[in-house]
Each structure stands twice: as C-alpha cells, then as structure tokens.
PDB file of C-alpha atoms in Angstrom:
ATOM      1  CA  VAL U   1      69.023 -68.547  53.383  1.00 94.00           C
ATOM      2  CA  GLY U   2      68.257 -71.917  54.938  1.00 94.00           C
ATOM      3  CA  SER U   3      71.485 -72.183  56.932  1.00 94.00           C
ATOM      4  CA  HIS U   4      71.184 -68.659  58.344  1.00 95.00           C
ATOM      5  CA  LEU U   5      67.552 -69.354  59.232  1.00 97.00           C
ATOM      6  CA  LEU U   6      68.531 -72.562  61.027  1.00 97.00           C
ATOM      7  CA  TYR U   7      71.100 -70.657  63.060  1.00 96.00           C
ATOM      8  CA  GLN U   8      68.517 -68.100  64.202  1.00 96.00           C
ATOM      9  CA  LEU U   9      65.926 -70.754  65.026  1.00 96.00           C
ATOM     10  CA  THR U  10      68.351 -72.839  67.080  1.00 95.00           C
ATOM     11  CA  THR U  11      69.668 -69.716  68.825  1.00 94.00           C
ATOM     12  CA  ASN U  12      66.071 -69.018  69.867  1.00 91.00           C
ATOM     13  CA  ASN U  13      65.882 -72.584  71.236  1.00 89.00           C
ATOM     14  CA  ASN U  14      63.195 -73.611  68.764  1.00 89.00           C
ATOM     15  CA  PRO U  15      63.054 -77.371  68.148  1.00 94.00           C
ATOM     16  CA  VAL U  16      64.081 -77.774  64.513  1.00 96.00           C
ATOM     17  CA  ARG U  17      63.988 -80.535  61.929  1.00 97.00           C
ATOM     18  CA  ALA U  18      65.767 -79.830  58.657  1.00 97.00           C
ATOM     19  CA  ILE U  19      66.087 -81.793  55.446  1.00 96.00           C
ATOM     20  CA  TYR U  20      69.226 -82.050  53.340  1.00 94.00           C
ATOM     21  CA  ARG U  21      70.015 -83.683  49.991  1.00 90.00           C
ATOM     22  CA  ASN U  22      73.592 -84.759  50.629  1.00 86.00           C
ATOM     23  CA  LYS U  23      76.179 -84.627  53.390  1.00 87.00           C
ATOM     24  CA  ASN U  24      78.193 -81.936  51.622  1.00 83.00           C
ATOM     25  CA  LYS U  25      75.335 -79.548  52.377  1.00 84.00           C
ATOM     26  CA  LEU U  26      75.694 -80.299  56.082  1.00 92.00           C
ATOM     27  CA  ALA U  27      79.333 -79.216  56.015  1.00 90.00           C
ATOM     28  CA  LEU U  28      78.373 -75.960  54.305  1.00 90.00           C
ATOM     29  CA  THR U  29      75.715 -75.283  56.931  1.00 93.00           C
ATOM     30  CA  LYS U  30      78.182 -75.881  59.744  1.00 93.00           C
ATOM     31  CA  LYS U  31      80.616 -73.495  58.061  1.00 92.00           C
ATOM     32  CA  ILE U  32      77.979 -70.765  58.015  1.00 93.00           C
ATOM     33  CA  PHE U  33      77.245 -71.433  61.696  1.00 94.00           C
ATOM     34  CA  SER U  34      80.958 -70.864  62.367  1.00 94.00           C
ATOM     35  CA  TYR U  35      80.651 -67.285  61.086  1.00 93.00           C
ATOM     36  CA  TYR U  36      78.349 -66.562  64.014  1.00 93.00           C
ATOM     37  CA  SER U  37      79.669 -68.798  66.784  1.00 90.00           C
ATOM     38  CA  GLU U  38      82.982 -70.104  68.089  1.00 90.00           C
ATOM     39  CA  ASN U  39      81.197 -73.357  68.951  1.00 90.00           C
ATOM     40  CA  PRO U  40      78.998 -74.095  65.928  1.00 92.00           C
ATOM     41  CA  ASP U  41      78.628 -77.786  66.803  1.00 93.00           C
ATOM     42  CA  ILE U  42      76.509 -77.001  69.863  1.00 94.00           C
ATOM     43  CA  LEU U  43      73.689 -75.437  67.849  1.00 94.00           C
ATOM     44  CA  PHE U  44      74.244 -77.623  64.781  1.00 95.00           C
ATOM     45  CA  ASN U  45      73.743 -80.789  66.835  1.00 95.00           C
ATOM     46  CA  LYS U  46      70.405 -79.516  68.148  1.00 95.00           C
ATOM     47  CA  ILE U  47      68.923 -79.966  64.682  1.00 97.00           C
ATOM     48  CA  ASP U  48      67.076 -83.154  63.775  1.00 97.00           C
ATOM     49  CA  TRP U  49      68.581 -83.807  60.338  1.00 96.00           C
ATOM     50  CA  VAL U  50      66.684 -85.868  57.751  1.00 96.00           C
ATOM     51  CA  GLU U  51      68.116 -86.807  54.358  1.00 94.00           C
ATOM     52  CA  ALA U  52      65.349 -86.154  51.848  1.00 94.00           C
ATOM     53  CA  ASP U  53      64.581 -84.705  48.447  1.00 94.00           C
ATOM     54  CA  LEU U  54      61.736 -82.388  47.467  1.00 95.00           C
ATOM     55  CA  LEU U  55      60.731 -84.857  44.756  1.00 96.00           C
ATOM     56  CA  ASP U  56      60.793 -87.962  46.989  1.00 95.00           C
ATOM     57  CA  ILE U  57      57.269 -87.833  48.374  1.00 96.00           C
ATOM     58  CA  PRO U  58      57.397 -90.875  50.743  1.00 96.00           C
ATOM     59  CA  ILE U  59      60.562 -89.708  52.530  1.00 95.00           C
ATOM     60  CA  LEU U  60      59.368 -86.096  52.538  1.00 96.00           C
ATOM     61  CA  THR U  61      56.058 -87.185  54.069  1.00 96.00           C
ATOM     62  CA  GLU U  62      57.908 -89.025  56.826  1.00 95.00           C
ATOM     63  CA  ALA U  63      59.980 -85.910  57.554  1.00 96.00           C
ATOM     64  CA  PHE U  64      56.806 -83.886  58.128  1.00 96.00           C
ATOM     65  CA  LYS U  65      55.552 -86.051  60.995  1.00 95.00           C
ATOM     66  CA  GLY U  66      55.214 -84.068  64.206  1.00 95.00           C
ATOM     67  CA  ILE U  67      55.890 -80.738  62.469  1.00 96.00           C
ATOM     68  CA  THR U  68      53.688 -77.661  62.982  1.00 97.00           C
ATOM     69  CA  HIS U  69      55.471 -74.911  60.999  1.00 98.00           C
ATOM     70  CA  VAL U  70      57.358 -75.216  57.711  1.00 98.00           C
ATOM     71  CA  TYR U  71      59.961 -72.941  56.147  1.00 98.00           C
ATOM     72  CA  HIS U  72      60.573 -73.713  52.482  1.00 98.00           C
ATOM     73  CA  ALA U  73      63.822 -72.107  51.301  1.00 96.00           C
ATOM     74  CA  ALA U  74      65.111 -74.774  48.915  1.00 93.00           C
ATOM     75  CA  ALA U  75      65.411 -73.879  45.232  1.00 92.00           C
ATOM     76  CA  PHE U  76      67.440 -74.475  42.119  1.00 91.00           C
ATOM     77  CA  VAL U  77      68.943 -71.272  40.726  1.00 90.00           C
ATOM     78  CA  SER U  78      69.907 -70.974  37.080  1.00 90.00           C
ATOM     79  CA  PHE U  79      69.253 -68.462  34.316  1.00 91.00           C
ATOM     80  CA  GLU U  80      70.236 -70.852  31.530  1.00 94.00           C
ATOM     81  CA  PRO U  81      67.275 -71.704  29.248  1.00 95.00           C
ATOM     82  CA  ASP U  82      68.429 -75.307  28.836  1.00 95.00           C
ATOM     83  CA  LYS U  83      67.927 -75.815  32.587  1.00 96.00           C
ATOM     84  CA  TYR U  84      64.225 -74.938  32.368  1.00 96.00           C
ATOM     85  CA  HIS U  85      62.873 -78.455  32.909  1.00 96.00           C
ATOM     86  CA  LEU U  86      65.158 -79.034  35.897  1.00 96.00           C
ATOM     87  CA  LEU U  87      64.075 -75.675  37.318  1.00 97.00           C
ATOM     88  CA  ARG U  88      60.428 -76.680  36.917  1.00 97.00           C
ATOM     89  CA  LYS U  89      60.983 -80.012  38.662  1.00 96.00           C
ATOM     90  CA  THR U  90      62.688 -78.481  41.688  1.00 96.00           C
ATOM     91  CA  ASN U  91      61.013 -75.108  42.045  1.00 97.00           C
ATOM     92  CA  ILE U  92      57.437 -75.830  40.963  1.00 98.00           C
ATOM     93  CA  GLU U  93      56.950 -79.566  41.491  1.00 98.00           C
ATOM     94  CA  GLY U  94      59.047 -79.535  44.667  1.00 97.00           C
ATOM     95  CA  THR U  95      56.998 -76.666  46.088  1.00 98.00           C
ATOM     96  CA  ALA U  96      53.756 -78.414  45.111  1.00 98.00           C
ATOM     97  CA  ASN U  97      54.908 -81.439  47.127  1.00 98.00           C
ATOM     98  CA  ILE U  98      55.669 -79.247  50.150  1.00 98.00           C
ATOM     99  CA  VAL U  99      52.236 -77.619  49.889  1.00 98.00           C
ATOM    100  CA  ASN U 100      50.367 -80.915  49.452  1.00 98.00           C
ATOM    101  CA  ILE U 101      52.105 -82.594  52.377  1.00 98.00           C
ATOM    102  CA  SER U 102      51.557 -79.489  54.520  1.00 98.00           C
ATOM    103  CA  ILE U 103      47.832 -79.648  53.812  1.00 98.00           C
ATOM    104  CA  ALA U 104      47.679 -83.396  54.457  1.00 97.00           C
ATOM    105  CA  ASN U 105      49.502 -82.994  57.779  1.00 96.00           C
ATOM    106  CA  LYS U 106      47.457 -79.944  58.835  1.00 96.00           C
ATOM    107  CA  ILE U 107      50.567 -77.776  59.121  1.00 97.00           C
ATOM    108  CA  GLU U 108      49.708 -74.580  60.991  1.00 98.00           C
ATOM    109  CA  LYS U 109      51.710 -72.262  58.737  1.00 98.00           C
ATOM    110  CA  LEU U 110      54.110 -72.275  55.780  1.00 99.00           C
ATOM    111  CA  CYS U 111      56.709 -69.637  54.912  1.00 99.00           C
ATOM    112  CA  TYR U 112      57.965 -69.771  51.334  1.00 98.00           C
ATOM    113  CA  VAL U 113      61.122 -67.975  50.205  1.00 98.00           C
ATOM    114  CA  SER U 114      60.454 -66.619  46.732  1.00 97.00           C
ATOM    115  CA  SER U 115      62.299 -63.778  44.988  1.00 96.00           C
ATOM    116  CA  VAL U 116      61.821 -60.247  43.690  1.00 94.00           C
ATOM    117  CA  ALA U 117      62.229 -61.946  40.313  1.00 92.00           C
ATOM    118  CA  THR U 118      58.533 -62.862  40.565  1.00 94.00           C
ATOM    119  CA  ILE U 119      57.383 -59.265  40.990  1.00 91.00           C
ATOM    120  CA  GLY U 120      55.847 -57.859  37.819  1.00 76.00           C
ATOM    121  CA  SER U 121      57.702 -55.571  35.434  1.00 72.00           C
ATOM    122  CA  ALA U 122      57.615 -51.793  35.822  1.00 67.00           C
ATOM    123  CA  THR U 123      55.139 -50.089  33.486  1.00 66.00           C
ATOM    124  CA  SER U 124      55.673 -46.603  34.947  1.00 64.00           C
ATOM    125  CA  LYS U 125      58.085 -44.732  37.202  1.00 74.00           C
ATOM    126  CA  ASP U 126      56.142 -45.867  40.258  1.00 78.00           C
ATOM    127  CA  PRO U 127      57.989 -48.341  42.508  1.00 83.00           C
ATOM    128  CA  LEU U 128      57.048 -51.993  42.245  1.00 87.00           C
ATOM    129  CA  ASN U 129      55.199 -53.417  45.237  1.00 90.00           C
ATOM    130  CA  GLU U 130      53.615 -56.647  46.432  1.00 93.00           C
ATOM    131  CA  LEU U 131      50.476 -55.950  44.393  1.00 90.00           C
ATOM    132  CA  THR U 132      52.310 -55.449  41.097  1.00 89.00           C
ATOM    133  CA  LEU U 133      50.958 -58.008  38.656  1.00 87.00           C
ATOM    134  CA  TRP U 134      53.137 -60.581  36.904  1.00 90.00           C
ATOM    135  CA  ASN U 135      53.522 -59.880  33.201  1.00 87.00           C
ATOM    136  CA  PRO U 136      53.741 -63.166  31.253  1.00 88.00           C
ATOM    137  CA  GLU U 137      54.577 -61.221  28.073  1.00 87.00           C
ATOM    138  CA  ALA U 138      57.738 -59.698  29.568  1.00 87.00           C
ATOM    139  CA  ASP U 139      61.212 -61.084  28.905  1.00 88.00           C
ATOM    140  CA  ASN U 140      61.167 -63.179  32.075  1.00 91.00           C
ATOM    141  CA  SER U 141      64.077 -65.475  32.913  1.00 94.00           C
ATOM    142  CA  VAL U 142      63.516 -69.212  33.251  1.00 96.00           C
ATOM    143  CA  TYR U 143      64.339 -68.832  36.951  1.00 95.00           C
ATOM    144  CA  SER U 144      61.718 -66.139  37.545  1.00 95.00           C
ATOM    145  CA  ILE U 145      59.101 -68.125  35.599  1.00 96.00           C
ATOM    146  CA  THR U 146      59.578 -71.176  37.813  1.00 97.00           C
ATOM    147  CA  LYS U 147      59.682 -69.159  41.036  1.00 97.00           C
ATOM    148  CA  TYR U 148      56.433 -67.514  39.987  1.00 97.00           C
ATOM    149  CA  GLY U 149      55.008 -70.964  39.319  1.00 97.00           C
ATOM    150  CA  ALA U 150      56.098 -71.995  42.806  1.00 98.00           C
ATOM    151  CA  GLU U 151      54.265 -69.003  44.279  1.00 98.00           C
ATOM    152  CA  MET U 152      51.146 -70.111  42.440  1.00 98.00           C
ATOM    153  CA  GLU U 153      51.414 -73.485  44.180  1.00 98.00           C
ATOM    154  CA  VAL U 154      51.558 -71.729  47.554  1.00 98.00           C
ATOM    155  CA  TRP U 155      48.537 -69.565  46.721  1.00 98.00           C
ATOM    156  CA  ARG U 156      46.733 -72.694  45.547  1.00 98.00           C
ATOM    157  CA  GLY U 157      47.463 -74.181  48.964  1.00 98.00           C
ATOM    158  CA  THR U 158      45.931 -71.185  50.727  1.00 98.00           C
ATOM    159  CA  GLN U 159      42.720 -71.787  48.763  1.00 98.00           C
ATOM    160  CA  GLU U 160      42.741 -75.322  50.141  1.00 98.00           C
ATOM    161  CA  GLY U 161      43.017 -74.206  53.761  1.00 97.00           C
ATOM    162  CA  LEU U 162      46.766 -73.747  54.285  1.00 98.00           C
ATOM    163  CA  ASP U 163      47.936 -70.601  56.079  1.00 98.00           C
ATOM    164  CA  ALA U 164      51.039 -69.248  54.360  1.00 99.00           C
ATOM    165  CA  VAL U 165      53.269 -66.230  53.894  1.00 99.00           C
ATOM    166  CA  ILE U 166      55.717 -65.527  51.085  1.00 98.00           C
ATOM    167  CA  VAL U 167      58.845 -63.384  51.237  1.00 98.00           C
ATOM    168  CA  ASN U 168      60.398 -61.887  48.109  1.00 98.00           C
ATOM    169  CA  PRO U 169      63.991 -60.907  48.897  1.00 97.00           C
ATOM    170  CA  GLY U 170      66.259 -59.011  46.548  1.00 94.00           C
ATOM    171  CA  VAL U 171      69.933 -59.919  46.146  1.00 92.00           C
ATOM    172  CA  ILE U 172      70.850 -61.311  49.564  1.00 94.00           C
ATOM    173  CA  ILE U 173      74.129 -60.188  51.124  1.00 92.00           C
ATOM    174  CA  GLY U 174      75.788 -61.886  54.081  1.00 88.00           C
ATOM    175  CA  PRO U 175      78.444 -64.356  55.187  1.00 85.00           C
ATOM    176  CA  GLY U 176      78.174 -67.476  53.111  1.00 78.00           C
ATOM    177  CA  ILE U 177      79.815 -69.775  50.626  1.00 74.00           C
ATOM    178  CA  TRP U 178      81.787 -67.671  48.184  1.00 75.00           C
ATOM    179  CA  ASN U 179      81.397 -70.043  45.230  1.00 75.00           C
ATOM    180  CA  TYR U 180      77.594 -69.821  45.181  1.00 73.00           C
ATOM    181  CA  GLY U 181      74.877 -67.227  44.773  1.00 73.00           C
ATOM    182  CA  SER U 182      75.574 -63.609  45.650  1.00 77.00           C
ATOM    183  CA  GLY U 183      78.745 -64.679  47.462  1.00 78.00           C
ATOM    184  CA  ASN U 184      80.259 -65.415  44.066  1.00 82.00           C
ATOM    185  CA  ILE U 185      80.058 -61.700  43.230  1.00 83.00           C
ATOM    186  CA  PHE U 186      82.524 -60.956  46.036  1.00 87.00           C
ATOM    187  CA  LYS U 187      84.873 -63.646  44.766  1.00 86.00           C
ATOM    188  CA  LYS U 188      84.777 -62.286  41.219  1.00 86.00           C
ATOM    189  CA  VAL U 189      85.491 -58.730  42.366  1.00 86.00           C
ATOM    190  CA  TYR U 190      88.344 -59.963  44.551  1.00 86.00           C
ATOM    191  CA  ASN U 191      89.879 -61.885  41.647  1.00 87.00           C
ATOM    192  CA  GLY U 192      89.570 -58.887  39.344  1.00 84.00           C
ATOM    193  CA  LEU U 193      86.300 -58.132  37.583  1.00 82.00           C
ATOM    194  CA  PRO U 194      87.133 -56.565  34.190  1.00 83.00           C
ATOM    195  CA  PHE U 195      83.934 -54.562  33.666  1.00 83.00           C
ATOM    196  CA  TYR U 196      80.744 -53.252  35.260  1.00 83.00           C
ATOM    197  CA  THR U 197      77.272 -54.510  34.410  1.00 82.00           C
ATOM    198  CA  LYS U 198      74.690 -51.834  33.699  1.00 85.00           C
ATOM    199  CA  GLY U 199      71.488 -51.707  35.694  1.00 86.00           C
ATOM    200  CA  VAL U 200      70.016 -51.359  39.164  1.00 87.00           C
ATOM    201  CA  THR U 201      68.695 -53.938  41.600  1.00 88.00           C
ATOM    202  CA  GLY U 202      67.591 -54.260  45.211  1.00 91.00           C
ATOM    203  CA  TYR U 203      69.813 -55.623  47.975  1.00 94.00           C
ATOM    204  CA  VAL U 204      69.062 -56.930  51.446  1.00 96.00           C
ATOM    205  CA  GLY U 205      71.134 -58.252  54.346  1.00 94.00           C
ATOM    206  CA  ILE U 206      70.602 -61.879  55.301  1.00 95.00           C
ATOM    207  CA  GLU U 207      69.419 -60.998  58.818  1.00 96.00           C
ATOM    208  CA  ASP U 208      66.786 -58.746  57.244  1.00 97.00           C
ATOM    209  CA  VAL U 209      65.490 -61.834  55.482  1.00 98.00           C
ATOM    210  CA  VAL U 210      65.509 -64.540  58.148  1.00 97.00           C
ATOM    211  CA  LEU U 211      64.357 -62.385  61.078  1.00 97.00           C
ATOM    212  CA  PRO U 212      61.220 -61.139  59.256  1.00 98.00           C
ATOM    213  CA  MET U 213      60.519 -64.735  58.234  1.00 98.00           C
ATOM    214  CA  ILE U 214      60.505 -65.803  61.876  1.00 98.00           C
ATOM    215  CA  LYS U 215      58.417 -62.785  62.907  1.00 98.00           C
ATOM    216  CA  LEU U 216      55.878 -63.507  60.182  1.00 98.00           C
ATOM    217  CA  MET U 217      55.575 -67.126  61.269  1.00 98.00           C
ATOM    218  CA  GLU U 218      55.001 -66.033  64.865  1.00 97.00           C
ATOM    219  CA  SER U 219      52.399 -63.445  63.846  1.00 98.00           C
ATOM    220  CA  PRO U 220      48.725 -63.829  62.872  1.00 98.00           C
ATOM    221  CA  ILE U 221      49.547 -62.524  59.377  1.00 98.00           C
ATOM    222  CA  LYS U 222      48.679 -65.006  56.661  1.00 98.00           C
ATOM    223  CA  ASN U 223      48.190 -65.316  52.917  1.00 97.00           C
ATOM    224  CA  GLU U 224      50.298 -62.269  52.048  1.00 97.00           C
ATOM    225  CA  ARG U 225      53.673 -61.704  50.453  1.00 97.00           C
ATOM    226  CA  PHE U 226      56.390 -59.251  51.432  1.00 98.00           C
ATOM    227  CA  ILE U 227      59.202 -57.719  49.386  1.00 97.00           C
ATOM    228  CA  LEU U 228      62.419 -57.714  51.419  1.00 98.00           C
ATOM    229  CA  VAL U 229      64.766 -55.062  50.024  1.00 96.00           C
ATOM    230  CA  SER U 230      66.883 -52.592  51.962  1.00 95.00           C
ATOM    231  CA  GLU U 231      68.156 -50.359  49.157  1.00 92.00           C
ATOM    232  CA  ASN U 232      68.209 -50.164  45.379  1.00 91.00           C
ATOM    233  CA  TRP U 233      71.751 -49.655  44.076  1.00 92.00           C
ATOM    234  CA  PRO U 234      73.264 -49.459  40.594  1.00 89.00           C
ATOM    235  CA  TYR U 235      75.529 -52.454  39.964  1.00 89.00           C
ATOM    236  CA  LYS U 236      78.472 -50.053  39.626  1.00 90.00           C
ATOM    237  CA  GLN U 237      77.918 -48.613  43.103  1.00 90.00           C
ATOM    238  CA  PHE U 238      77.621 -52.079  44.609  1.00 90.00           C
ATOM    239  CA  ILE U 239      80.750 -53.428  42.914  1.00 90.00           C
ATOM    240  CA  ASP U 240      82.731 -50.296  43.850  1.00 90.00           C
ATOM    241  CA  LYS U 241      81.700 -50.794  47.477  1.00 91.00           C
ATOM    242  CA  ILE U 242      82.884 -54.404  47.439  1.00 89.00           C
ATOM    243  CA  ALA U 243      86.187 -53.469  45.787  1.00 91.00           C
ATOM    244  CA  THR U 244      86.825 -50.737  48.357  1.00 90.00           C
ATOM    245  CA  SER U 245      86.030 -53.066  51.260  1.00 90.00           C
ATOM    246  CA  LEU U 246      88.317 -55.772  49.862  1.00 88.00           C
ATOM    247  CA  THR U 247      91.022 -53.203  48.986  1.00 89.00           C
ATOM    248  CA  VAL U 248      91.193 -54.404  45.389  1.00 90.00           C
ATOM    249  CA  LYS U 249      90.933 -52.581  42.074  1.00 88.00           C
ATOM    250  CA  ALA U 250      87.430 -51.883  40.812  1.00 87.00           C
ATOM    251  CA  PRO U 251      86.500 -52.503  37.158  1.00 85.00           C
ATOM    252  CA  SER U 252      87.525 -49.706  34.812  1.00 79.00           C
ATOM    253  CA  LYS U 253      84.939 -50.082  32.050  1.00 75.00           C
ATOM    254  CA  THR U 254      81.308 -50.939  31.393  1.00 72.00           C
TER     255      THR U 254
END
C-alpha cells in the first residue's frame, strides 16, 4: 500500500517524506513506480527518504519534524502463532510510537491502514460494517489480534487530541511484488495451484484504497473508520479468474 500511496501523492505534487527500513525496500518501491510511469525516477527522487524503524523512537521523532499529515501503512503480516510477539512489537508498539510522536508534534491528522481482519465476526446473516464489535472470544488470528490492538492505539490517540481516520481494506489487488502479500496468490496460480480453498472474502483494487485515503486526509472527517471492499467473492471464483487471465490451468479439486 505504501508504495502505491507514495506514487499518488507525488503525482499530485504533494511534498512527501517517507521512512524505510532498508535499501532493498527502496528498490521495490521504485519497481512499483515503474508499473505506472516510464520515468519512475522523476517522482521517486521527489521523496525525502529517511531510514528509520517504527521501534527506534529517536530517529522516528527526527523524521516527524516539519510534518503535518501522517500515513501509517507499515505492518508485519504473519498468521503463524509463533510470530505473535514480533507481530505485537511491530503492529501494536510501532503504532503506539507513531501515535505518541504525532501527538507530541501536533500532527494535524493521521491515517492508519488497518484491515478487515479487525472487523468483528458475523453473528447473523447481516453484513458486517464499521460498527460491528470485535469479538475477543472468536478464533482470531494472531495477525488480526495485533492489528486490532494497533487500532486501539489510534483510538487512544484520538482521546488525547489527535485527529485520525482508519481504513480497513480487504484483500488488496494491484500491481506489486509477486513474492509478497496478495501478489503471491497470482504467482501460486501461475505455477499451478493444486486445489481451491473454501470460503469467501472481500477484495479491493489498490487505487480504491490509496485514493480514499488521500480524500479522507483532505476532508474534515475524523475519528472514524472505513471498510474498503469492492466485492465479496468465493476463493474459487477469484482463483478461476486469475487462472483465466493468466491462461493457465485452474485447480481441479477443493
């Protein structure tokens, strides 16, 4: 999300400062820029890049100087229970640092990228919405637990005077790095996925994530969250669509 957001912000001629953890991430960002532009270096070089880590408070504080609006899209994604403590450090503690420094620097507005994974579980046939309550007794993944904890840090910040909005995207689809995130689904289908996974989930295009984020930050809306989902598809329908588009064989069994 962060790289696509940076492209849109620089295209709109917004002055941008962005933090990165290592130089490999810069190369990945430039690659994503190249999907949109024949001259990615022009926009890429407009960005004021700062090497920092969400857990390194002194460097992070320095990066916030002169900033008025903050987009927080960084996260660690894993559904493996043994990664729980690392997920907590990055997703909850890292977000708490962003919130605290935003308050200290009187940031005008924060936009946090959460996930539909933090929306409560369905208790009826009614669709889930932004007001659906989190169910701590449900079989929540370690990822969703820590993203929910991160949201709580943002809401805590709003009680301390910070204006903020949260977006909760579904599975994000768009040009990206095919070894990571939802892009890896395309790679697996291309290489021959042996079976379908049962279930249904919500999908959204990357532009339908970053453009609403920018609009929300430019609007007077504050202290609300927004689910960003275009359509709910069964996994089978989604995988079949990918296989057809890539002209490869779809899985034959569930």
